[in-house]
Coordinates of C-alpha atoms in Angstrom, one line a residue:
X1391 CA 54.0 22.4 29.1
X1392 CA 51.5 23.0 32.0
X1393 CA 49.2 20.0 33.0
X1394 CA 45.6 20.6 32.1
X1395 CA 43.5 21.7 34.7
X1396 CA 39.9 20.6 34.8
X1397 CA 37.6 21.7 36.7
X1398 CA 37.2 21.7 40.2
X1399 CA 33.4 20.3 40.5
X1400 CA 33.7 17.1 38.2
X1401 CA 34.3 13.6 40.1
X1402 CA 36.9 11.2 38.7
X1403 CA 34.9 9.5 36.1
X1404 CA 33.7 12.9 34.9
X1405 CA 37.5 14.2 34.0
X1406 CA 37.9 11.1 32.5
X1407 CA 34.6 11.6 30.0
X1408 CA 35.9 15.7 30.1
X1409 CA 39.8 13.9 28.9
X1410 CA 38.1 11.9 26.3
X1411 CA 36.9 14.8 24.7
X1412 CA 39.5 17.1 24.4
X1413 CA 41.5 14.1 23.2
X1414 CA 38.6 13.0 20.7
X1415 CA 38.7 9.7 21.8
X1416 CA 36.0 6.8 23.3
X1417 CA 36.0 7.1 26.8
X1418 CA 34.6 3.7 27.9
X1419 CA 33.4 3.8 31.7
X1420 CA 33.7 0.8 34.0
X1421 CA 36.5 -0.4 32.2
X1422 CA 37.0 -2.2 28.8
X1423 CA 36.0 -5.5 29.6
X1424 CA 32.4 -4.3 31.3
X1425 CA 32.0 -1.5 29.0
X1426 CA 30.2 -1.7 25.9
X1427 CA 32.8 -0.2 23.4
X1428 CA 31.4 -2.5 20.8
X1429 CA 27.3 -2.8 21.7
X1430 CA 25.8 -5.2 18.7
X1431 CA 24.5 -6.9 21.1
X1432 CA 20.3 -7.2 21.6
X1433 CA 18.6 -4.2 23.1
X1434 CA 19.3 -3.2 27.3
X1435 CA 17.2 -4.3 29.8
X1436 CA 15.0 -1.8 31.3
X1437 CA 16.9 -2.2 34.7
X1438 CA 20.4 -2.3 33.1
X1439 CA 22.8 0.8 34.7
X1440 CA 20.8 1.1 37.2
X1441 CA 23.1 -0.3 39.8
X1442 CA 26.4 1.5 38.5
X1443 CA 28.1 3.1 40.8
X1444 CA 30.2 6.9 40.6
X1445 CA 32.7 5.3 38.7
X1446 CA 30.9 5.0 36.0
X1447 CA 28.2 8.0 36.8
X1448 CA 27.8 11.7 34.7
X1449 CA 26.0 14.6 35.2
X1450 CA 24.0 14.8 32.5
X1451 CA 25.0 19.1 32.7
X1452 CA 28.9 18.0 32.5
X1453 CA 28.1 16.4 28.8
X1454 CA 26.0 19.5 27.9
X1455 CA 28.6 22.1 28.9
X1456 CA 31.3 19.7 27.1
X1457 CA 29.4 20.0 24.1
X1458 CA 28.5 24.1 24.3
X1459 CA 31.1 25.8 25.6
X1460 CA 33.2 23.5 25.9
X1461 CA 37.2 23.3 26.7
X1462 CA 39.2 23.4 23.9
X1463 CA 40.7 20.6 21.9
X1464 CA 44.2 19.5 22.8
X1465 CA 47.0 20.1 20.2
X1466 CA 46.9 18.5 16.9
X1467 CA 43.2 16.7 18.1
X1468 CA 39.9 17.3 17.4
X1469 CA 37.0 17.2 20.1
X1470 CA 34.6 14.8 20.2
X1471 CA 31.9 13.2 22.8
X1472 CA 32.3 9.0 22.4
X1473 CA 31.0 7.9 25.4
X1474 CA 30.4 4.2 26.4
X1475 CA 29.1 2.5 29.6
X1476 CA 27.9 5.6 31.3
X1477 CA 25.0 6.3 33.6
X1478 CA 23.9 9.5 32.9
X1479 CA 21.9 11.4 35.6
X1480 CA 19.3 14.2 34.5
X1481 CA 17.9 15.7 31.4
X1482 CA 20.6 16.3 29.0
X1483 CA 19.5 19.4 28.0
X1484 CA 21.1 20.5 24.0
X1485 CA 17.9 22.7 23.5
X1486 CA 18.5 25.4 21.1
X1487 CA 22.2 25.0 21.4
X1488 CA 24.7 25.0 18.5
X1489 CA 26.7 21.8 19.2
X1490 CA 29.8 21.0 16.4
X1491 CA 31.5 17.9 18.3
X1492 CA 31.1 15.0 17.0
X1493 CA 28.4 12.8 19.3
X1494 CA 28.4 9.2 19.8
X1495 CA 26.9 7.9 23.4
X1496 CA 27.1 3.7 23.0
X1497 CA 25.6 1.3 25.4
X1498 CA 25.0 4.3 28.3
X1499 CA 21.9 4.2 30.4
X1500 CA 20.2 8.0 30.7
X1501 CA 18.1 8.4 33.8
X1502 CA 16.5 11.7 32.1
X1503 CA 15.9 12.8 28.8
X1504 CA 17.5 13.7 25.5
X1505 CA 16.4 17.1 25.0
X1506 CA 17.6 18.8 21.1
X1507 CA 14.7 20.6 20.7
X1508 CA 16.0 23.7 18.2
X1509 CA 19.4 22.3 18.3
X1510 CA 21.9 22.2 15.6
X1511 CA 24.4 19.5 15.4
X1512 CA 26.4 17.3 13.8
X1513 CA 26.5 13.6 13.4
X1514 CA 24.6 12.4 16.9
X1515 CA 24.8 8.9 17.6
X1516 CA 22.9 6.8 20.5
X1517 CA 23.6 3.4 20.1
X1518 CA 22.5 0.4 22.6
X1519 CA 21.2 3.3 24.9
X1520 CA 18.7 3.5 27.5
X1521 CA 16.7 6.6 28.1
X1522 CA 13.6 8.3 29.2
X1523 CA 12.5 10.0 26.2
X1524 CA 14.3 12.0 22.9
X1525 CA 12.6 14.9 22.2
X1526 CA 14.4 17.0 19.0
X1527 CA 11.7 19.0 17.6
X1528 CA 12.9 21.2 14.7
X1529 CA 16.5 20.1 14.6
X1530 CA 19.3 20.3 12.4
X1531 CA 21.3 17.7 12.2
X1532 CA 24.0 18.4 9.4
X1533 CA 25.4 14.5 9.7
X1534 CA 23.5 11.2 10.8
X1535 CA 21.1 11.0 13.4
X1536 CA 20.7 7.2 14.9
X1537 CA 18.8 6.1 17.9
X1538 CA 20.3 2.3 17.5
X1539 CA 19.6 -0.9 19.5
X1540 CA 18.1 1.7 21.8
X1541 CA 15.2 1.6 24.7
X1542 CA 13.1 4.6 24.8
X1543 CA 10.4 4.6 27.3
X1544 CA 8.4 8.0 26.2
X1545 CA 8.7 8.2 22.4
X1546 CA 11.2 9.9 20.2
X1547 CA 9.8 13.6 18.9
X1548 CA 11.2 14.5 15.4
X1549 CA 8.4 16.8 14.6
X1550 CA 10.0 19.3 11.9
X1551 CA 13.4 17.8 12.4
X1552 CA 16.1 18.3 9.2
X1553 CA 18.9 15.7 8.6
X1554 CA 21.2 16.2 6.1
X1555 CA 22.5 12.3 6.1
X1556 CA 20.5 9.4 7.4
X1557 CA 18.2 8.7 10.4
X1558 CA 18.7 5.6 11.9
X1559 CA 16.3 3.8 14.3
X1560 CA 17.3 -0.3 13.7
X1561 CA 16.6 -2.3 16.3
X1562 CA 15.4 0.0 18.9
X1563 CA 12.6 -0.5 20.8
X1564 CA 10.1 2.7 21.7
X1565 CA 7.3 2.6 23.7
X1566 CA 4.7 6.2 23.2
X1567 CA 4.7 9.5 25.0
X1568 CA 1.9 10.5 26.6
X1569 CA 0.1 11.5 23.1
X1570 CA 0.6 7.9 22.5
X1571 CA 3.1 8.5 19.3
X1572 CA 6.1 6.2 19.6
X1573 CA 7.7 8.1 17.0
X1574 CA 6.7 11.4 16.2
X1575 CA 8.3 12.9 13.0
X1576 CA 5.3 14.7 11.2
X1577 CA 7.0 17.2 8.4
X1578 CA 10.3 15.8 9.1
X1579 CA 12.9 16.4 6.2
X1580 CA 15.7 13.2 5.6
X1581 CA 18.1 14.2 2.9
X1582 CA 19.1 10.4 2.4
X1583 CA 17.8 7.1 3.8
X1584 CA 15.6 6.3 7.0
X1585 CA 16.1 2.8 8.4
X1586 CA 14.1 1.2 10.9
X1587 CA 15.0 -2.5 10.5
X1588 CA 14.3 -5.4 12.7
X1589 CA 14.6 -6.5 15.6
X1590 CA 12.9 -2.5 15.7
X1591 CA 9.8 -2.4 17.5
X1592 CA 7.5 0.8 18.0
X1593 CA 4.2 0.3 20.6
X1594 CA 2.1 3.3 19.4
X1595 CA 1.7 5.4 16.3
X1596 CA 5.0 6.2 14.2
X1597 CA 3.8 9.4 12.7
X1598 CA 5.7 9.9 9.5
X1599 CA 2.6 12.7 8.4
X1600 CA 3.7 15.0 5.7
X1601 CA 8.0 13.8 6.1
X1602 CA 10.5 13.7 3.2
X1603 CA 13.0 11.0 2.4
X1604 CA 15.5 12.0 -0.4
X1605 CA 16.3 8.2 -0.5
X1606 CA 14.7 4.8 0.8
X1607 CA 12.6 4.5 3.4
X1608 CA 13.0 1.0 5.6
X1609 CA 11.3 -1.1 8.4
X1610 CA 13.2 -5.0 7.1
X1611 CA 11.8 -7.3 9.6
X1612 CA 10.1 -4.7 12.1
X1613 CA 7.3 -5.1 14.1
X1614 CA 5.1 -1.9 14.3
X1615 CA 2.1 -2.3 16.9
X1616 CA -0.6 0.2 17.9
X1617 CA -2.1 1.0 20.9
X1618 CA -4.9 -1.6 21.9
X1619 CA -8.4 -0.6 21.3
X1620 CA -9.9 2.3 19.9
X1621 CA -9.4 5.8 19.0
X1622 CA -11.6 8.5 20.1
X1623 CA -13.7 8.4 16.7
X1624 CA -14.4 4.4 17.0
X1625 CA -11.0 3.5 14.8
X1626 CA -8.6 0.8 15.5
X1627 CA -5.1 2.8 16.2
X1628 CA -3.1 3.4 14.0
X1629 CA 0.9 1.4 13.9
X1630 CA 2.3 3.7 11.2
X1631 CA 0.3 7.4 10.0
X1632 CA 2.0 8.2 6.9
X1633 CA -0.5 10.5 5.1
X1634 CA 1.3 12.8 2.6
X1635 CA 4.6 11.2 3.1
X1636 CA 7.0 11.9 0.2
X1637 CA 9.8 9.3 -0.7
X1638 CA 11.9 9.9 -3.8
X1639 CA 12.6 6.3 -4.1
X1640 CA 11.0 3.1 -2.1
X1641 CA 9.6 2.3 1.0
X1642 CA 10.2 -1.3 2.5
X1643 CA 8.1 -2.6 4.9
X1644 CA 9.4 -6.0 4.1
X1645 CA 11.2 -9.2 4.8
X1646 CA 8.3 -10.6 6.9
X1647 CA 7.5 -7.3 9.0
X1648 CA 4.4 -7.4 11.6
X1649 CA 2.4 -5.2 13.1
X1650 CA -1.4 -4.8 14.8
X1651 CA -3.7 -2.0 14.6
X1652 CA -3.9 -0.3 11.2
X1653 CA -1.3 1.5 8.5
X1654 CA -2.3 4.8 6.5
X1655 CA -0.5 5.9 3.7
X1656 CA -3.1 8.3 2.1
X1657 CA -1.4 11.1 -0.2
X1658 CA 2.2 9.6 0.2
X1659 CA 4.0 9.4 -3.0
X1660 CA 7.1 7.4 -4.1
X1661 CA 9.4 8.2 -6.7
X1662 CA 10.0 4.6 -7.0
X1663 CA 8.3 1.4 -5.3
X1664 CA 6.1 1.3 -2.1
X1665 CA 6.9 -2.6 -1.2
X1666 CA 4.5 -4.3 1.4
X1667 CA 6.0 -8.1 1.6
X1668 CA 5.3 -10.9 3.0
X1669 CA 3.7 -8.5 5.6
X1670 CA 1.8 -10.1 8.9
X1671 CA -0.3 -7.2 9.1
X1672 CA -4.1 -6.4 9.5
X1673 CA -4.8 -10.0 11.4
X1674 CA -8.1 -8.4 12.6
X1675 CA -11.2 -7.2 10.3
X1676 CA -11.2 -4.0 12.1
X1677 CA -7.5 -2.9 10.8
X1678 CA -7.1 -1.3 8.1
X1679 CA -4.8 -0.7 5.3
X1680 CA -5.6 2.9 3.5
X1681 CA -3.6 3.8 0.3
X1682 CA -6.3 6.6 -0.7
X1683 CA -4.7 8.3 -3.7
X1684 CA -1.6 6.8 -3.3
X1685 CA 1.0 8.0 -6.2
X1686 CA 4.0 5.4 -7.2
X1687 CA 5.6 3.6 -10.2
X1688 CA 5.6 0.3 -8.5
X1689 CA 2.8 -0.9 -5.6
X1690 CA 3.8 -4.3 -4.8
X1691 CA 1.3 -5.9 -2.1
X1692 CA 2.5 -9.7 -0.8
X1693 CA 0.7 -10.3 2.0
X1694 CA 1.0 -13.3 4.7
X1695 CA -2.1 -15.5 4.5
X1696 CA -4.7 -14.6 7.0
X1697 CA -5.1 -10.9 6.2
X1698 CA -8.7 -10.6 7.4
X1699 CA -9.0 -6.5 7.2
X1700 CA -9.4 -4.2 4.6
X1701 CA -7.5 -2.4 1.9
X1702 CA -8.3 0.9 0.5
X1703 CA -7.0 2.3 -2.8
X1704 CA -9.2 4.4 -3.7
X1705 CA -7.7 6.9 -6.3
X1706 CA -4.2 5.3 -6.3
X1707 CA -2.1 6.2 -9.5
X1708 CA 0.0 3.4 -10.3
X1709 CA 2.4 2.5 -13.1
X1710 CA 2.5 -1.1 -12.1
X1711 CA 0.3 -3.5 -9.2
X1712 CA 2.4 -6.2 -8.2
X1713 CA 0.1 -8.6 -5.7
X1714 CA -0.3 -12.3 -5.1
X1715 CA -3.0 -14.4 -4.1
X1716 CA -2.9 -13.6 -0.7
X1717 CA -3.1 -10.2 -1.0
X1718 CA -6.8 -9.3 -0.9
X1719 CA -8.6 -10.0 1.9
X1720 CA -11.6 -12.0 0.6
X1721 CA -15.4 -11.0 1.1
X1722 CA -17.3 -7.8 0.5
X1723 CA -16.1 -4.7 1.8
X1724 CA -12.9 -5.6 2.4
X1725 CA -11.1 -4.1 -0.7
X1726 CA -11.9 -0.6 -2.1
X1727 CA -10.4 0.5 -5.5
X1728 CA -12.7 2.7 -7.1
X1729 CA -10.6 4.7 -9.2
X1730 CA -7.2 2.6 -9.1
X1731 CA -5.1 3.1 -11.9
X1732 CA -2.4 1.2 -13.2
X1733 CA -0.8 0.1 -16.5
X1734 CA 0.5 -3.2 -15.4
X1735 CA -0.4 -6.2 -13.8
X1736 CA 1.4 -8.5 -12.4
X1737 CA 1.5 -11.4 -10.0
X1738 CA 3.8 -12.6 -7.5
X1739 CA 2.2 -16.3 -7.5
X1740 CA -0.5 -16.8 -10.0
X1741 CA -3.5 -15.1 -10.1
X1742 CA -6.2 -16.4 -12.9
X1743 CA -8.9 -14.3 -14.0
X1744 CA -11.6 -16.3 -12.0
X1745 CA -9.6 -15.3 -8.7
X1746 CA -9.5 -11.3 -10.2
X1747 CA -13.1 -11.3 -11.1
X1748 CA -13.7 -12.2 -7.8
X1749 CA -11.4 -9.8 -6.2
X1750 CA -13.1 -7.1 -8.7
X1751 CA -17.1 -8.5 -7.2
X1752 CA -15.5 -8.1 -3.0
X1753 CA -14.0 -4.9 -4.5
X1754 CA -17.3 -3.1 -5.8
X1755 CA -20.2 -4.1 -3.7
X1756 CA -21.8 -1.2 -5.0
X1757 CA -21.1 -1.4 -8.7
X1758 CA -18.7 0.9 -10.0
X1759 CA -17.6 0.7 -13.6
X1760 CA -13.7 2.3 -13.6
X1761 CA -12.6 -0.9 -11.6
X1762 CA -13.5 -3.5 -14.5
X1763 CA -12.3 -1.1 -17.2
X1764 CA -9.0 -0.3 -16.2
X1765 CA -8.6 -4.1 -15.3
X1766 CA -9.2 -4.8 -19.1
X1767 CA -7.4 -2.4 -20.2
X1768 CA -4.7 -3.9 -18.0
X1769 CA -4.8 -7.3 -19.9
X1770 CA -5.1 -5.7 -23.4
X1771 CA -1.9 -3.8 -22.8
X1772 CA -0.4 -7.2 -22.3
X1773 CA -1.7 -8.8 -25.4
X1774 CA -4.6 -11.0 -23.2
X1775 CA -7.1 -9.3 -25.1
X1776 CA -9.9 -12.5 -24.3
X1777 CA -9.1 -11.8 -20.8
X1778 CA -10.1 -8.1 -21.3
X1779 CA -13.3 -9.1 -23.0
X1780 CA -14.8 -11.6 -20.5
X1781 CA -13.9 -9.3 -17.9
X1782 CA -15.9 -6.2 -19.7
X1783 CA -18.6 -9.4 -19.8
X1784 CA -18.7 -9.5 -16.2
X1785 CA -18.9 -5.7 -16.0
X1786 CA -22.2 -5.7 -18.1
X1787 CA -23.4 -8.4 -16.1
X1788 CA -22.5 -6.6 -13.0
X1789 CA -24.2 -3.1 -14.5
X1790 CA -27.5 -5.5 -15.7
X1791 CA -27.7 -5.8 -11.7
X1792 CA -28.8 -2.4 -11.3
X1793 CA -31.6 -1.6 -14.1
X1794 CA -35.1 -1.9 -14.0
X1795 CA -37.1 -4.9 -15.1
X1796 CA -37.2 -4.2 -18.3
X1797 CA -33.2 -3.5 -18.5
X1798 CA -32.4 -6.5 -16.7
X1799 CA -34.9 -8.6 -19.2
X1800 CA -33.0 -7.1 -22.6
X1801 CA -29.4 -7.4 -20.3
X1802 CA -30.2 -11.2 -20.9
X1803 CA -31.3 -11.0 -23.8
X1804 CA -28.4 -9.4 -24.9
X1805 CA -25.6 -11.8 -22.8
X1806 CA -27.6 -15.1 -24.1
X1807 CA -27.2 -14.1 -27.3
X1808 CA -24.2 -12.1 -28.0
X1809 CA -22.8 -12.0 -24.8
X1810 CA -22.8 -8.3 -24.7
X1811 CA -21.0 -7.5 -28.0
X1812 CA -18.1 -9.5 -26.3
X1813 CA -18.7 -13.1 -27.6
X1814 CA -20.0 -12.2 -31.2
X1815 CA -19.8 -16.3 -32.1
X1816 CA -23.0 -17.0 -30.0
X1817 CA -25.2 -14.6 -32.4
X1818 CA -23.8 -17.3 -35.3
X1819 CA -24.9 -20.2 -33.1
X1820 CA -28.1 -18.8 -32.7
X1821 CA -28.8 -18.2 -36.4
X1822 CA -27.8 -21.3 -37.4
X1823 CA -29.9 -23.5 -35.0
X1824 CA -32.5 -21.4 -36.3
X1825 CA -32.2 -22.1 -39.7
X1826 CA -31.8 -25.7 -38.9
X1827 CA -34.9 -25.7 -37.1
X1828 CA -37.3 -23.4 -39.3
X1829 CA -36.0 -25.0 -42.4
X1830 CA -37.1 -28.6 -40.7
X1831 CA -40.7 -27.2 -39.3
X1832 CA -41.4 -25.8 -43.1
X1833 CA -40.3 -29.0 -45.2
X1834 CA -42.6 -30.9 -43.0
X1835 CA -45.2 -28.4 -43.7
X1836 CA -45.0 -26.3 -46.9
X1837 CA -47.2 -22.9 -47.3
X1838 CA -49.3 -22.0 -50.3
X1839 CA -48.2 -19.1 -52.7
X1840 CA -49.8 -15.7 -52.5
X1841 CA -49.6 -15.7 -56.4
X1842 CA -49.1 -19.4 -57.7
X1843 CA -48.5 -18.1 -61.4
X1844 CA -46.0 -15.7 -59.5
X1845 CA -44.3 -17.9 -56.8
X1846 CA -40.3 -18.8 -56.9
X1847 CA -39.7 -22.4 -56.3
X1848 CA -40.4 -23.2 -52.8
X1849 CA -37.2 -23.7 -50.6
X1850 CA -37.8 -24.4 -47.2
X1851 CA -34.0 -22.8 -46.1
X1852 CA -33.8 -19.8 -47.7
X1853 CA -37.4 -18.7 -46.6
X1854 CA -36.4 -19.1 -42.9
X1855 CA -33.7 -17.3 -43.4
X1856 CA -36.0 -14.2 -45.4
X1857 CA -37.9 -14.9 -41.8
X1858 CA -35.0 -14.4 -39.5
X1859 CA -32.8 -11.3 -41.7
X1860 CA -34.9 -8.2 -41.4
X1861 CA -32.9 -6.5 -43.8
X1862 CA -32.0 -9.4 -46.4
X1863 CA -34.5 -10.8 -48.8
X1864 CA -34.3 -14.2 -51.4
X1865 CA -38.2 -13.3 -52.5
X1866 CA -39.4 -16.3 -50.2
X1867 CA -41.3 -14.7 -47.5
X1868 CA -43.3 -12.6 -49.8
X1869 CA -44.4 -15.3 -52.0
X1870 CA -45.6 -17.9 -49.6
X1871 CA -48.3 -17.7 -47.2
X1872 CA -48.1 -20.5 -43.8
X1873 CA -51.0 -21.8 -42.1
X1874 CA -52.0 -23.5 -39.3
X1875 CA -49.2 -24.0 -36.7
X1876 CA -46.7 -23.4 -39.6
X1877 CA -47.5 -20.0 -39.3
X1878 CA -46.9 -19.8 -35.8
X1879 CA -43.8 -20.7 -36.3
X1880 CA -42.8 -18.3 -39.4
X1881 CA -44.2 -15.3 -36.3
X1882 CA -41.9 -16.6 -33.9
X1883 CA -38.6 -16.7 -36.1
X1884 CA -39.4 -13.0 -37.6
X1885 CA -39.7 -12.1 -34.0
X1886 CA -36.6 -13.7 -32.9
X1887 CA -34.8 -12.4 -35.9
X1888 CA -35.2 -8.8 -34.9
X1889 CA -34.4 -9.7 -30.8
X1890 CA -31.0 -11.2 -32.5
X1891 CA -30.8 -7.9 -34.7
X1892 CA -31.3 -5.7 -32.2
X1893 CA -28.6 -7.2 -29.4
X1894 CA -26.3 -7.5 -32.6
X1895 CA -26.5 -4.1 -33.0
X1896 CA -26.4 -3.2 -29.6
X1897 CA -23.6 -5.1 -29.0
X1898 CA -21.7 -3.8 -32.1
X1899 CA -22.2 -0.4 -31.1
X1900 CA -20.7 -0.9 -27.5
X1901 CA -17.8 -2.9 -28.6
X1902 CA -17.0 0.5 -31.2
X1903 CA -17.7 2.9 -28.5
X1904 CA -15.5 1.0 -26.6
X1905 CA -12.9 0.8 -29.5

């Protein structure tokens, strides 16, 4: 059989990448022992590959016209690009090319770019890498797509991208293009899992606007920060954009992740469980946390003490709220959930209902009634149906806040006598010390009979209680006429009788309505 011939303008660590290939096997530059065949190692230094020599140098156009139009496999093999330990000088330029080797570059330094813009591939693998930039805008990537334990100086552009498998980003480190997006991927489709697990680290916005993940969605122990400073409208940056994102089933920004600046996830929804744990996030009041209209079965919020920014859930739909103490940043204005609403509570580490009224009073500076409700509702779905009617208490007493003089007089009225309809007992307690007292005042001091031939026998008890029961009668108060300060009194109890009628009432027709 003739020897191969390769061809005549590639140096001698180029015909071995171009052998490699047609072979399908790793091709590992600078030898074994100095190559990284195996890179688990932490991400390269900025500097490292700079100082490799031509033994272990490619043109970055050699790799591009291996991959399009390239030689053919030898016998009985299957072509592949597994390059490790390589410098690779210039752009490698894929765009709009139809590439079906298998791609796997491991622990090579790229003094150019990765360019895949309109590409279609298959599995494309950069692991422990070192480059300028990625930019693959509207590829097709029928296999996995990972950018692992890499270094990218200028951002990674997925804008529009399709994956069929996974995209994989652990444990890189990108610093933001020029737009100041570390991770651009705005209407990106992912047809299984993306994973950008720690020690990952994005300086600059990951832009995840309007992307679909068939599976889970992952940042484990990452640390997403945003640019310092302001945006051009007087907003902290943002670390992660993903307004609109749609995950079929949870995202993880967990296992004690970190970031600075602030996280948007307005208008995502999750088929299962957005997770937020034990997160070291919004450290400044300035950041934010926005979840406006967010759409999930499970929100589960465990926050790091020290959260001192806000958290906006404004018209989030939620099967269950899974928080903890530490959650809510405290004060006013620092939590917004007008409109929130969820059919279970529940509580990492214990949250009493003084701490939740609370969080409902820093929640609705501006009184808003949906808030308390659905919080009741809440604890009657659970059985805690006290719970639910002191905090419907507190959302009178919160409403009583915002009436007229007149309102606010009868709202006391009202809660010191009945408690809104919501402690019905007190009304009972009311009425009974005045009995006690009006049927002491008229033994002391007995009135004379309108009619004596006519009068019932006098009975100090049931003639307060004719007094105080506007619609009950024992034939006392008609028959007996006060005097003096005895009368005084007999005004003040009818008065008070139809004050503790009328909040009775009042009360008993909220609680129905209500019902």
């Amino acid at each position: 059989m003739a020897e191969y011939q390769f061809p005549d303008d590639l140096s001698a660590a180029e015909r071995q990448v171009w052998d490699a290939y047609r072979h399908g096997v790793r091709c590992v530059l600078g030898g074994a022992a100095s190559g990284p065949s195996s890179h688990r190692g932490p991400v390269p230094d900025d500097d490292e590959g700079a100082d490799w020599g031509p033994e272990r140098t490619v043109r970055a156009e050699v790799l591009a016209r291996l991959l399009v139009g390239g030689p053919e496999p030898a016998p009985g093999r299957t072509a592949a690009l597994d390059l490790a330990g390589a410098r690779v000088v210039g752009d490698l330029n894929l765009r709009g090319a139809r590439v079906e080797a298998y791609v796997e570059l491991r622990g090579c330094r790229f003094e150019g770019r990765v360019l895949l813009n309109d590409a279609v591939t298959g599995t494309f693998r950069l692991i422990g890498c070192t480059t300028v930039a990625v930019r693959a805008r509207r590829v097709r990537v029928d296999g996995e797509l990972s950018v692992t334990m890499c270094r990218v100086e200028r951002g990674i552009v997925l804008s529009d991208a399709a994956i069929e498998t996974d995209l994989t980003l652990n444990g890189s480190r990108v610093a933001p293009s020029a737009d100041g997006q570390a991770i651009a991927a705005d209407g990106m489709v992912v047809n299984r899992d993306l994973s950008a697990n720690g020690p990952f680290r994005s300086i600059g916005v990951v832009n995840l606007r309007s992307a679909r993940v068939g599976g889970r969605v992952t940042f484990y122990r990452a640390r997403l920060d945003a640019l310092p400073g302001m945006d051009a409208r007087g907003f902290r940056h943002l670390a992660l954009d993903a307004a609109g994102l749609v995950v079929e089933q949870t995202l993880h920004l967990s296992d004690s992740p970190a970031g600075s600046g602030s996280f948007r996830f307005s208008d995502a929804r999750f088929g299962d469980a957005l997770v937020i744990s034990y997160a070291a996030i919004l450290r400044e009041p300035d950041e934010e946390l926005l979840m406006w209209r967010v759409t999930a079965r499970t929100l589960c919020l465990d926050m790091a003490p020290g959260s001192r920014g806000r958290v906006i859930l404004r018209g989030a739909r939620l099967e269950t709220l899974t928080d903890t103490p530490d959650t809510w940043p405290t004060g006013p204005d620092r939590v917004t959930i007008g409109g929130m609403t969820y059919a279970a509570l529940r509580s990492e580490r214990p949250l009493d209902l003084r701490q939740r009224l609370v969080w409902l009073a820093d929640a609705t500076p501006d009184y808003e009634p949906q808030p308390y409700e659905q919080l009741a509702a809440a604890y009657r779905a659970s059985g805690q149906d006290e719970e639910a009617r002191t905090v419907l208490l507190a959302k009178q007493r919160r409403n009583r806040e915002t009436l007229r003089l007149p309102g606010r007089i009868w709202g006391h009225v009202q809660d010191a006598t009945i408690g809104y309809g919501y402690r019905p007992t007190r009304a009972l307690a009311w009425l009974a010390a005045l009995i006690a007292a009006g049927t002491a005042a008229f033994a002391v001091d007995s009135p004379t009979p309108v009619k004596a031939d006519e009068a019932p026998h006098w009975n100090p008890f049931f003639y307060t209680v004719d007094l105080l029961l506007p619609v009950v009668t024992f034939g006392q108060e008609a028959a007996w006429n006060p005097g003096g300060w005895a009368q005084w009194v007999a005004y003040t109890l009818v008065m008070l009788g139809w004050i503790l009628a009328g909040a009775a009432a009042a009360g008993a027709t909220r609680v129905i309505n209500r019902a």
